[in-house]
Amino acid sequence: MTVRVRIAPSPTGDPHVGTAYIALFNYAFARKNGGQFILRIEDTDRTRSTPESEEAILRALKWVGLEWDEGPDIGGPCGPYRQSERAHLYREHAERLVEKGEAYRCFCTSERLAELRKAQLAAKGQLGYDGHCRDLDPAESARRAQSGEPFVIRLRMPREGECLLRDRHRGEIRFQNAGVDDQVLLKTDGYPTYHLANVVDDHLMGITHVIRAEEWISSSPKHLRLYEAFGWQAPEFIHMPLLRNRDKTKISKRKNPVSLDYYRDAGILPEALRNFLALMGWSIGPDREKFTLAEMVAAFDIDRVSIGEPVFDLVKLMDLNGQYIRELSDEALVDRLLDWRFSRAALEQLAPLLRERMKTLCDFMVRGDFFFTGDIDYRGLAQDMISKGRSARETAAILQEYVEKLDEPWRDARRVPFEDEALDAFSRAFAEERGWKIKELFSAVRTAVTGKVATPPLFSTMRVLGREMTRKRLRDAVAALKSLPVS
Ligand code: GLU
């Protein structure tokens, strides 16, 4: 059997560090076993998926150095690799299940479902579909569909018995079928839900092992049921542990930067990030932390993956990164620097911002140091962020709210474009709405983002720093303000 594995990111946001983590383990497993590693884009959520996000994911994964053998950009024998281009396949498959009686059309209106949910909540009973259309006469169901009545297709889950998931690391996990909803497989618009598209594609793409994050364990009963309903053999499942913040909660942008772009901008080398992510679930041997991707592949044994709760510790990442940097030859280090912030294109972005404040060429670095530093040390800067008459708490709260707004999801119309005018207009309106003087807000933001009170135009600075670095600094500033003793 040729090993075929995949990652299947949904292009609904920033390129997530968790995607690179799962990709790394799939990649190592495929390479070790002479198999293929596939990238599939799961963009069936039409309201949240964006082409920009897909592009960012591909770019970021390439930066991390995890190249795929088949994917939307390079094609392959099982394409297309973008689910939005495979819609007809899911429709056909859903229809096939209806014919077999394994799925059924459901004509319930959204009003009825809302009423049902309300009643279930009030009765504090089990939530989920009540099976209203489950036993409709098939001829009647076909007639209603023919007449144009809108419907979804639902999976007919057994009402009793249990479903057994055999996870390679976690052993047997049992689920009571009665607790699993009759999942919608195909929506009224003819688009599939994640569950149907995921299973159909894993099958059609010949996926042998599904190595994915632990958070998908709860979807497994539906997936296993689908394999059974189609009469297909399910792949082997391996659920990787979630990356955690220090407090053991699931990694989140509120506590750790999660975008791969941040790590690139903060001067992390991709090989160090890969090594660090590998340590989140595997080790090459006792007392050895540093290893290359090739070494990982050569020594990789999926059965030695640990499912403990890996803590995404930035301090450790920085230490490892330092080791990698020190090992580069001078020439290689210069190449990295040129690629990072010293390329002609990067310097050309800075020149118009810094030139007005320069007396000598030296001032380029002196006046623009914050373009090159990663994180900022906020000790001693609190007074520069807090305007007269405002408290540290108030300032922390307003900056927090400000950064939340900059975090709006990609598809959200409220997402502020990271461009000078848009940032300016947004910031002014935001200050006004909150009853803050523009000057007060701008100086808090300026110090938070640059560590300085005088800088080139604030919004051009933010644009050049990029959304990720700007957000991270704002969040760090909020944390610094919150940690001040209340006066
Ligand atoms: N589209 C899912 C995601 O965004 C894929 C989960 C899976 O690997 O099955 O992660």
Short mmCIF file of C-alpha atoms and ligand atoms in Angstrom, two decimals:
data_model
loop_
_atom_site.label_atom_id
_atom_site.label_comp_id
_atom_site.label_asym_id
_atom_site.label_seq_id
_atom_site.Cartn_x
_atom_site.Cartn_y
_atom_site.Cartn_z
CA MET A 1 0.00 0.00 0.00
CA THR A 2 1.37 3.41 -0.92
CA VAL A 3 0.94 5.86 1.89
CA ARG A 4 -1.10 8.88 0.87
CA VAL A 5 -1.75 11.61 3.42
CA ARG A 6 -3.12 15.10 3.19
CA ILE A 7 -3.71 18.34 4.92
CA ALA A 8 -7.01 19.96 4.23
CA PRO A 9 -6.99 23.56 5.45
CA SER A 10 -10.03 25.76 5.14
CA PRO A 11 -9.05 29.13 3.66
CA THR A 12 -10.93 31.20 6.18
CA GLY A 13 -8.19 33.20 7.87
CA ASP A 14 -4.51 33.71 8.46
CA PRO A 15 -2.14 30.87 7.67
CA HIS A 16 -2.22 29.14 11.03
CA VAL A 17 0.76 27.70 12.82
CA GLY A 18 -1.39 24.65 13.63
CA THR A 19 -1.71 23.95 9.90
CA ALA A 20 2.07 23.89 9.57
CA TYR A 21 2.29 21.59 12.59
CA ILE A 22 -0.15 19.06 11.15
CA ALA A 23 1.45 19.43 7.72
CA LEU A 24 4.86 18.63 9.18
CA PHE A 25 3.74 15.32 10.66
CA ASN A 26 1.92 14.34 7.48
CA TYR A 27 4.95 15.30 5.45
CA ALA A 28 7.38 13.31 7.62
CA PHE A 29 5.12 10.27 7.55
CA ALA A 30 4.72 10.42 3.76
CA ARG A 31 8.42 10.94 3.10
CA LYS A 32 9.50 8.25 5.52
CA ASN A 33 7.20 5.75 3.83
CA GLY A 34 7.87 6.77 0.26
CA GLY A 35 4.31 8.02 -0.03
CA GLN A 36 2.59 11.20 -1.16
CA PHE A 37 1.66 14.31 0.72
CA ILE A 38 -1.35 16.13 -0.66
CA LEU A 39 -2.69 19.62 -0.11
CA ARG A 40 -6.43 19.98 -0.47
CA ILE A 41 -8.29 23.22 0.02
CA GLU A 42 -11.57 22.79 1.87
CA ASP A 43 -13.41 25.90 0.80
CA THR A 44 -16.98 24.69 0.92
CA ASP A 45 -17.93 27.31 3.48
CA ARG A 46 -18.77 29.93 0.90
CA THR A 47 -19.33 32.69 3.40
CA ARG A 48 -15.99 32.38 5.14
CA SER A 49 -13.55 31.17 2.48
CA THR A 50 -11.49 33.66 0.52
CA PRO A 51 -8.97 33.27 -2.31
CA GLU A 52 -6.62 35.63 -0.42
CA SER A 53 -6.57 33.28 2.52
CA GLU A 54 -5.87 30.32 0.27
CA GLU A 55 -3.02 32.18 -1.34
CA ALA A 56 -1.62 33.11 2.07
CA ILE A 57 -1.79 29.49 3.25
CA LEU A 58 0.08 28.20 0.21
CA ARG A 59 2.69 30.92 0.48
CA ALA A 60 3.21 30.35 4.19
CA LEU A 61 3.49 26.58 3.87
CA LYS A 62 6.07 27.04 1.15
CA TRP A 63 7.95 29.39 3.45
CA VAL A 64 7.97 26.71 6.16
CA GLY A 65 9.44 24.40 3.53
CA LEU A 66 6.80 21.70 3.43
CA GLU A 67 6.24 21.10 -0.25
CA TRP A 68 3.34 18.94 -1.34
CA ASP A 69 3.22 16.39 -4.15
CA GLU A 70 -0.29 17.20 -5.32
CA GLY A 71 -2.29 20.34 -4.74
CA PRO A 72 -4.40 23.12 -6.25
CA ASP A 73 -1.35 24.94 -7.60
CA ILE A 74 0.45 21.97 -9.13
CA GLY A 75 -2.41 19.60 -9.89
CA GLY A 76 -2.08 15.84 -9.72
CA PRO A 77 -3.94 12.66 -10.64
CA CYS A 78 -6.86 13.22 -8.24
CA GLY A 79 -7.62 16.86 -8.96
CA PRO A 80 -9.10 19.32 -8.73
CA TYR A 81 -7.74 19.87 -5.23
CA ARG A 82 -10.06 22.72 -4.34
CA GLN A 83 -13.42 21.54 -3.06
CA SER A 84 -15.37 24.38 -4.61
CA GLU A 85 -14.41 22.89 -7.97
CA ARG A 86 -15.69 19.45 -7.02
CA ALA A 87 -19.25 20.34 -6.05
CA HIS A 88 -20.83 17.97 -8.59
CA LEU A 89 -19.02 15.02 -6.99
CA TYR A 90 -20.52 15.71 -3.59
CA ARG A 91 -24.00 16.10 -5.05
CA GLU A 92 -23.70 12.79 -6.86
CA HIS A 93 -22.47 11.07 -3.76
CA ALA A 94 -25.17 12.52 -1.55
CA GLU A 95 -27.80 11.38 -4.05
CA ARG A 96 -26.27 7.95 -4.05
CA LEU A 97 -26.77 7.73 -0.28
CA VAL A 98 -30.38 8.86 -0.63
CA GLU A 99 -30.99 6.08 -3.14
CA LYS A 100 -29.46 3.58 -0.77
CA GLY A 101 -31.60 4.83 2.09
CA GLU A 102 -28.49 5.84 4.05
CA ALA A 103 -29.43 9.50 3.81
CA TYR A 104 -32.69 11.35 3.33
CA ARG A 105 -34.03 14.64 2.09
CA CYS A 106 -35.13 17.00 4.79
CA PHE A 107 -37.59 19.74 3.87
CA CYS A 108 -37.76 21.41 7.28
CA THR A 109 -37.65 25.17 7.02
CA SER A 110 -35.14 27.23 8.95
CA GLU A 111 -38.10 28.62 10.98
CA ARG A 112 -39.11 25.13 12.04
CA LEU A 113 -35.53 24.29 13.00
CA ALA A 114 -35.21 27.50 14.99
CA GLU A 115 -38.46 26.70 16.86
CA LEU A 116 -37.23 23.18 17.51
CA ARG A 117 -33.98 24.44 18.94
CA LYS A 118 -35.77 26.94 21.13
CA ALA A 119 -38.03 24.22 22.51
CA GLN A 120 -35.09 21.88 23.09
CA LEU A 121 -33.17 24.59 24.91
CA ALA A 122 -36.19 25.40 27.06
CA ALA A 123 -36.68 21.74 27.93
CA LYS A 124 -32.93 21.42 28.58
CA GLY A 125 -33.08 18.28 26.46
CA GLN A 126 -30.75 16.97 23.78
CA LEU A 127 -30.17 19.43 20.97
CA GLY A 128 -30.25 18.38 17.36
CA TYR A 129 -32.54 17.40 14.56
CA ASP A 130 -35.65 15.52 15.67
CA GLY A 131 -35.93 13.27 12.61
CA HIS A 132 -39.10 14.95 11.32
CA CYS A 133 -38.33 14.05 7.67
CA ARG A 134 -36.41 10.86 8.40
CA ASP A 135 -39.25 8.53 7.54
CA LEU A 136 -40.84 10.40 4.67
CA ASP A 137 -42.01 8.07 1.97
CA PRO A 138 -39.21 8.02 -0.67
CA ALA A 139 -41.65 8.57 -3.54
CA GLU A 140 -43.17 11.55 -1.75
CA SER A 141 -39.72 12.90 -0.99
CA ALA A 142 -38.68 12.58 -4.65
CA ARG A 143 -41.90 14.27 -5.77
CA ARG A 144 -41.39 17.24 -3.43
CA ALA A 145 -37.80 17.61 -4.59
CA GLN A 146 -38.94 17.49 -8.23
CA SER A 147 -41.50 20.20 -7.60
CA GLY A 148 -38.68 22.52 -6.55
CA GLU A 149 -39.20 22.52 -2.79
CA PRO A 150 -35.89 23.35 -1.10
CA PHE A 151 -34.27 20.56 0.90
CA VAL A 152 -31.06 19.45 2.54
CA ILE A 153 -29.74 15.91 2.58
CA ARG A 154 -29.13 14.40 6.00
CA LEU A 155 -27.20 11.34 7.01
CA ARG A 156 -29.33 8.65 8.62
CA MET A 157 -27.44 7.90 11.82
CA PRO A 158 -28.36 4.70 13.64
CA ARG A 159 -30.48 5.48 16.70
CA GLU A 160 -28.82 2.88 18.86
CA GLY A 161 -25.59 1.00 19.21
CA GLU A 162 -22.18 2.53 19.23
CA CYS A 163 -19.52 3.63 16.87
CA LEU A 164 -15.94 2.65 17.40
CA LEU A 165 -13.06 4.84 16.39
CA ARG A 166 -9.68 3.14 16.41
CA ASP A 167 -7.12 5.85 16.72
CA ARG A 168 -3.57 4.68 16.27
CA HIS A 169 -2.39 6.45 19.42
CA ARG A 170 -5.47 6.79 21.50
CA GLY A 171 -6.79 3.28 21.06
CA GLU A 172 -10.50 2.59 20.90
CA ILE A 173 -12.83 5.51 21.40
CA ARG A 174 -16.51 4.64 21.65
CA PHE A 175 -19.40 6.95 20.81
CA GLN A 176 -23.07 6.27 21.42
CA ASN A 177 -24.85 6.61 18.08
CA ALA A 178 -27.93 8.01 19.79
CA GLY A 179 -25.96 11.13 20.69
CA VAL A 180 -24.96 11.86 17.10
CA ASP A 181 -27.17 14.15 15.06
CA ASP A 182 -28.47 13.34 11.58
CA GLN A 183 -25.81 15.50 10.03
CA VAL A 184 -26.62 17.70 7.06
CA LEU A 185 -24.47 16.46 4.18
CA LEU A 186 -25.68 18.70 1.40
CA LYS A 187 -27.09 22.15 2.00
CA THR A 188 -30.03 23.75 0.20
CA ASP A 189 -27.64 25.52 -2.16
CA GLY A 190 -26.26 22.15 -3.26
CA TYR A 191 -22.96 22.72 -1.45
CA PRO A 192 -21.68 19.99 0.82
CA THR A 193 -20.85 20.36 4.48
CA TYR A 194 -17.35 19.65 5.68
CA HIS A 195 -18.20 16.08 6.68
CA LEU A 196 -19.41 14.88 3.30
CA ALA A 197 -16.78 16.65 1.23
CA ASN A 198 -14.00 15.53 3.54
CA VAL A 199 -14.93 11.86 3.44
CA VAL A 200 -15.69 11.75 -0.29
CA ASP A 201 -12.38 13.40 -1.06
CA ASP A 202 -10.32 11.31 1.30
CA HIS A 203 -11.76 8.28 -0.43
CA LEU A 204 -11.47 9.52 -4.01
CA MET A 205 -7.96 10.79 -3.38
CA GLY A 206 -6.89 7.44 -1.99
CA ILE A 207 -5.93 8.79 1.42
CA THR A 208 -4.61 5.94 3.56
CA HIS A 209 -3.97 7.76 6.83
CA VAL A 210 -5.75 10.79 8.20
CA ILE A 211 -3.35 12.64 10.47
CA ARG A 212 -5.23 15.61 11.82
CA ALA A 213 -5.82 17.64 14.94
CA GLU A 214 -7.50 16.24 18.02
CA GLU A 215 -10.40 18.67 17.66
CA TRP A 216 -11.77 16.51 14.83
CA ILE A 217 -12.20 13.42 17.00
CA SER A 218 -15.77 14.39 17.73
CA SER A 219 -16.56 14.40 13.98
CA SER A 220 -15.27 10.86 13.56
CA PRO A 221 -18.54 9.01 14.23
CA LYS A 222 -20.14 10.86 11.33
CA HIS A 223 -17.16 10.16 9.13
CA LEU A 224 -17.03 6.48 10.02
CA ARG A 225 -20.75 6.21 9.41
CA LEU A 226 -20.28 7.79 5.99
CA TYR A 227 -17.56 5.31 5.04
CA GLU A 228 -19.84 2.51 6.09
CA ALA A 229 -22.82 3.95 4.22
CA PHE A 230 -20.81 4.24 1.01
CA GLY A 231 -19.36 0.78 1.53
CA TRP A 232 -15.81 2.13 1.59
CA GLN A 233 -12.91 1.22 3.78
CA ALA A 234 -12.06 4.03 6.16
CA PRO A 235 -8.47 5.31 6.34
CA GLU A 236 -6.50 4.94 9.51
CA PHE A 237 -6.98 7.84 11.93
CA ILE A 238 -4.27 9.53 13.92
CA HIS A 239 -5.32 12.55 15.92
CA MET A 240 -2.48 14.85 16.89
CA PRO A 241 -2.61 16.78 20.14
CA LEU A 242 -3.62 20.44 20.02
CA LEU A 243 -0.97 23.05 20.52
CA ARG A 244 -1.55 24.82 23.81
CA ASN A 245 -0.90 28.15 25.38
CA ARG A 246 1.11 28.09 28.57
CA ASP A 247 -2.10 27.90 30.59
CA LYS A 248 -2.95 24.72 28.64
CA THR A 249 -5.83 26.26 26.76
CA LYS A 250 -5.95 25.71 23.00
CA ILE A 251 -3.51 27.98 21.24
CA SER A 252 -5.21 31.23 20.34
CA LYS A 253 -4.22 34.56 18.93
CA ARG A 254 -5.15 36.22 22.19
CA LYS A 255 -2.25 34.52 23.94
CA ASN A 256 0.20 33.61 21.20
CA PRO A 257 0.58 34.80 17.65
CA VAL A 258 -0.87 32.04 15.49
CA SER A 259 -0.19 33.37 12.01
CA LEU A 260 2.83 31.92 10.23
CA ASP A 261 3.41 35.38 8.77
CA TYR A 262 4.16 36.69 12.23
CA TYR A 263 6.96 34.19 12.71
CA ARG A 264 8.45 35.04 9.34
CA ASP A 265 8.27 38.77 10.11
CA ALA A 266 9.68 38.27 13.61
CA GLY A 267 12.84 36.81 12.10
CA ILE A 268 12.27 33.15 12.82
CA LEU A 269 14.00 30.80 10.42
CA PRO A 270 11.69 28.27 8.82
CA GLU A 271 13.98 25.39 9.77
CA ALA A 272 13.86 26.47 13.42
CA LEU A 273 10.08 26.68 13.33
CA ARG A 274 9.86 23.22 11.76
CA ASN A 275 12.18 21.80 14.39
CA PHE A 276 10.18 23.46 17.14
CA LEU A 277 6.87 22.17 15.75
CA ALA A 278 8.34 18.68 15.49
CA LEU A 279 9.17 18.81 19.21
CA MET A 280 5.48 19.43 19.89
CA GLY A 281 4.73 15.78 19.29
CA TRP A 282 7.90 13.85 18.71
CA SER A 283 11.53 13.60 19.68
CA ILE A 284 14.47 12.24 17.83
CA GLY A 285 16.05 10.82 20.91
CA PRO A 286 16.87 11.55 24.52
CA ASP A 287 18.62 14.85 25.22
CA ARG A 288 18.49 15.98 21.64
CA GLU A 289 16.34 18.87 20.61
CA LYS A 290 17.90 20.13 17.45
CA PHE A 291 17.44 18.21 14.23
CA THR A 292 16.83 18.95 10.58
CA LEU A 293 13.78 18.02 8.57
CA ALA A 294 15.81 15.38 6.71
CA GLU A 295 16.92 13.89 10.03
CA MET A 296 13.34 13.90 11.23
CA VAL A 297 12.16 12.11 8.12
CA ALA A 298 14.92 9.51 8.35
CA ALA A 299 14.17 8.73 11.99
CA PHE A 300 10.42 9.27 11.91
CA ASP A 301 8.23 6.66 13.49
CA ILE A 302 4.56 7.59 13.74
CA ASP A 303 4.16 5.23 16.67
CA ARG A 304 6.50 7.37 18.70
CA VAL A 305 4.35 10.45 18.41
CA SER A 306 3.29 11.63 21.82
CA ILE A 307 -0.21 12.82 22.49
CA GLY A 308 0.62 14.83 25.60
CA GLU A 309 -0.39 18.47 25.71
CA PRO A 310 2.40 20.32 23.90
CA VAL A 311 2.95 23.86 25.07
CA PHE A 312 3.78 26.35 22.38
CA ASP A 313 6.53 28.11 24.26
CA LEU A 314 7.85 31.15 22.42
CA VAL A 315 10.92 31.40 24.63
CA LYS A 316 11.95 27.94 23.56
CA LEU A 317 11.33 28.75 19.93
CA MET A 318 13.57 31.81 20.21
CA ASP A 319 16.35 29.77 21.84
CA LEU A 320 16.21 27.20 19.11
CA ASN A 321 16.13 29.90 16.46
CA GLY A 322 19.25 31.43 17.99
CA GLN A 323 21.03 28.11 17.71
CA TYR A 324 20.12 27.86 14.05
CA ILE A 325 21.25 31.40 13.34
CA ARG A 326 24.60 30.87 15.02
CA GLU A 327 25.21 27.83 12.88
CA LEU A 328 24.67 29.62 9.59
CA SER A 329 27.78 30.59 7.69
CA ASP A 330 28.27 34.35 7.42
CA GLU A 331 27.30 34.17 3.81
CA ALA A 332 24.14 32.24 4.54
CA LEU A 333 23.22 34.65 7.31
CA VAL A 334 23.60 37.56 4.92
CA ASP A 335 21.34 35.78 2.45
CA ARG A 336 18.71 35.34 5.13
CA LEU A 337 18.92 38.99 6.12
CA LEU A 338 18.62 40.10 2.52
CA ASP A 339 15.54 37.97 2.11
CA TRP A 340 14.01 39.18 5.31
CA ARG A 341 14.14 42.98 5.68
CA PHE A 342 17.13 44.08 3.68
CA SER A 343 15.92 43.33 0.23
CA ARG A 344 15.73 46.27 -2.15
CA ALA A 345 11.95 46.01 -2.13
CA ALA A 346 11.79 46.10 1.66
CA LEU A 347 14.17 49.04 1.95
CA GLU A 348 12.24 50.90 -0.72
CA GLN A 349 9.17 50.70 1.47
CA LEU A 350 11.08 52.24 4.35
CA ALA A 351 12.90 55.00 2.50
CA PRO A 352 9.91 57.32 2.03
CA LEU A 353 8.95 56.88 5.66
CA LEU A 354 12.33 57.59 7.18
CA ARG A 355 14.00 60.09 4.87
CA GLU A 356 12.36 63.20 6.37
CA ARG A 357 13.76 62.42 9.77
CA MET A 358 17.33 61.65 8.64
CA LYS A 359 20.37 63.90 8.98
CA THR A 360 22.85 61.17 8.27
CA LEU A 361 22.50 57.76 6.74
CA CYS A 362 22.92 56.36 10.25
CA ASP A 363 19.52 57.73 11.13
CA PHE A 364 17.91 55.18 8.90
CA MET A 365 18.58 52.53 11.50
CA VAL A 366 18.28 54.81 14.49
CA ARG A 367 14.92 56.31 13.49
CA GLY A 368 13.54 53.13 12.06
CA ASP A 369 14.79 50.59 14.57
CA PHE A 370 11.28 49.34 15.31
CA PHE A 371 11.00 48.05 11.75
CA PHE A 372 13.74 45.60 12.54
CA THR A 373 13.13 44.66 16.16
CA GLY A 374 10.61 41.92 16.78
CA ASP A 375 8.89 42.38 20.10
CA ILE A 376 9.12 45.58 22.11
CA ASP A 377 10.07 45.86 25.74
CA TYR A 378 7.36 48.05 27.24
CA ARG A 379 9.09 48.65 30.54
CA GLY A 380 9.25 52.37 31.06
CA LEU A 381 6.86 53.09 28.21
CA ALA A 382 3.58 53.09 30.13
CA GLN A 383 3.58 56.83 30.62
CA ASP A 384 3.98 57.35 26.89
CA MET A 385 0.92 55.26 26.19
CA ILE A 386 -1.32 56.69 28.88
CA SER A 387 -2.66 60.15 28.16
CA LYS A 388 -3.19 62.68 30.89
CA GLY A 389 -6.37 61.94 32.81
CA ARG A 390 -6.57 58.38 31.52
CA SER A 391 -5.74 55.31 33.55
CA ALA A 392 -3.61 52.34 32.56
CA ARG A 393 -6.72 50.18 32.65
CA GLU A 394 -8.68 52.43 30.35
CA THR A 395 -5.77 52.59 27.95
CA ALA A 396 -5.37 48.81 28.02
CA ALA A 397 -9.09 48.42 27.37
CA ILE A 398 -9.16 50.79 24.42
CA LEU A 399 -6.07 49.23 22.83
CA GLN A 400 -7.56 45.82 23.35
CA GLU A 401 -10.75 46.83 21.62
CA TYR A 402 -8.73 48.42 18.85
CA VAL A 403 -6.73 45.27 18.20
CA GLU A 404 -9.87 43.14 18.28
CA LYS A 405 -11.21 45.26 15.46
CA LEU A 406 -8.04 44.74 13.47
CA ASP A 407 -8.61 41.03 13.97
CA GLU A 408 -11.95 40.85 12.18
CA PRO A 409 -12.15 37.76 10.02
CA TRP A 410 -11.08 37.97 6.41
CA ARG A 411 -14.53 37.72 4.98
CA ASP A 412 -15.99 40.24 7.36
CA ALA A 413 -16.89 43.52 5.71
CA ARG A 414 -15.64 45.24 8.86
CA ARG A 415 -12.10 44.00 8.34
CA VAL A 416 -9.96 47.08 8.06
CA PRO A 417 -7.67 46.94 5.03
CA PHE A 418 -4.07 47.42 6.12
CA GLU A 419 -3.62 50.55 4.05
CA ASP A 420 -2.85 54.07 5.14
CA GLU A 421 -6.16 55.75 4.40
CA ALA A 422 -8.33 52.91 5.57
CA LEU A 423 -6.41 52.63 8.85
CA ASP A 424 -6.59 56.36 9.35
CA ALA A 425 -10.33 56.58 8.72
CA PHE A 426 -11.02 53.58 10.89
CA SER A 427 -8.87 54.87 13.76
CA ARG A 428 -10.47 58.31 13.74
CA ALA A 429 -13.97 56.87 13.71
CA PHE A 430 -13.01 54.44 16.45
CA ALA A 431 -11.63 57.22 18.69
CA GLU A 432 -14.70 59.33 18.15
CA GLU A 433 -17.11 56.49 18.89
CA ARG A 434 -15.32 55.68 22.13
CA GLY A 435 -15.15 59.31 23.21
CA TRP A 436 -11.37 59.46 22.98
CA LYS A 437 -9.48 62.38 21.52
CA ILE A 438 -7.80 61.37 18.30
CA LYS A 439 -4.48 62.50 19.74
CA GLU A 440 -4.93 60.33 22.80
CA LEU A 441 -5.68 57.21 20.84
CA PHE A 442 -3.01 57.79 18.24
CA SER A 443 -0.28 58.29 20.79
CA ALA A 444 -1.26 55.12 22.66
CA VAL A 445 -1.27 53.17 19.42
CA ARG A 446 1.97 54.75 18.25
CA THR A 447 3.89 53.85 21.39
CA ALA A 448 2.36 50.38 21.48
CA VAL A 449 3.29 49.65 17.90
CA THR A 450 6.74 51.27 17.78
CA GLY A 451 7.89 51.87 21.33
CA LYS A 452 8.50 55.50 20.32
CA VAL A 453 6.62 58.75 20.75
CA ALA A 454 7.83 60.24 17.50
CA THR A 455 7.70 58.12 14.38
CA PRO A 456 7.01 58.36 10.67
CA PRO A 457 3.30 58.62 9.85
CA LEU A 458 1.60 56.07 12.08
CA PHE A 459 -0.55 54.28 9.54
CA SER A 460 2.18 53.97 6.92
CA THR A 461 4.30 52.52 9.69
CA MET A 462 1.61 50.01 10.58
CA ARG A 463 1.16 49.08 6.94
CA VAL A 464 4.85 48.39 6.51
CA LEU A 465 5.10 46.50 9.80
CA GLY A 466 2.17 44.39 8.63
CA ARG A 467 -0.98 43.27 10.32
CA GLU A 468 0.63 40.41 12.23
CA MET A 469 3.43 42.38 13.84
CA THR A 470 1.14 45.30 14.58
CA ARG A 471 -1.39 43.06 16.28
CA LYS A 472 1.22 41.24 18.29
CA ARG A 473 2.71 44.48 19.58
CA LEU A 474 -0.67 45.92 20.44
CA ARG A 475 -1.50 42.78 22.40
CA ASP A 476 1.85 42.86 24.17
CA ALA A 477 1.28 46.50 25.07
CA VAL A 478 -2.14 45.65 26.48
CA ALA A 479 -0.58 42.91 28.61
CA ALA A 480 2.13 45.31 29.81
CA LEU A 481 -0.47 47.92 30.78
CA LYS A 482 -2.60 45.36 32.54
CA SER A 483 0.33 44.15 34.59
CA LEU A 484 0.97 47.62 36.02
CA PRO A 485 -0.02 48.05 39.65
CA VAL A 486 -3.39 49.82 39.80
CA SER A 487 -2.80 53.33 41.03
N1 GLU B 1 -10.96 21.49 6.74
C1 GLU B 1 -10.57 20.94 8.00
C2 GLU B 1 -9.64 21.95 8.66
O1 GLU B 1 -9.82 23.08 8.41
C3 GLU B 1 -9.90 19.60 7.79
C4 GLU B 1 -9.91 18.71 8.98
C5 GLU B 1 -9.40 17.33 8.61
O2 GLU B 1 -8.19 17.20 8.45
O3 GLU B 1 -10.21 16.43 8.44
O4 GLU B 1 -8.76 21.67 9.41
#
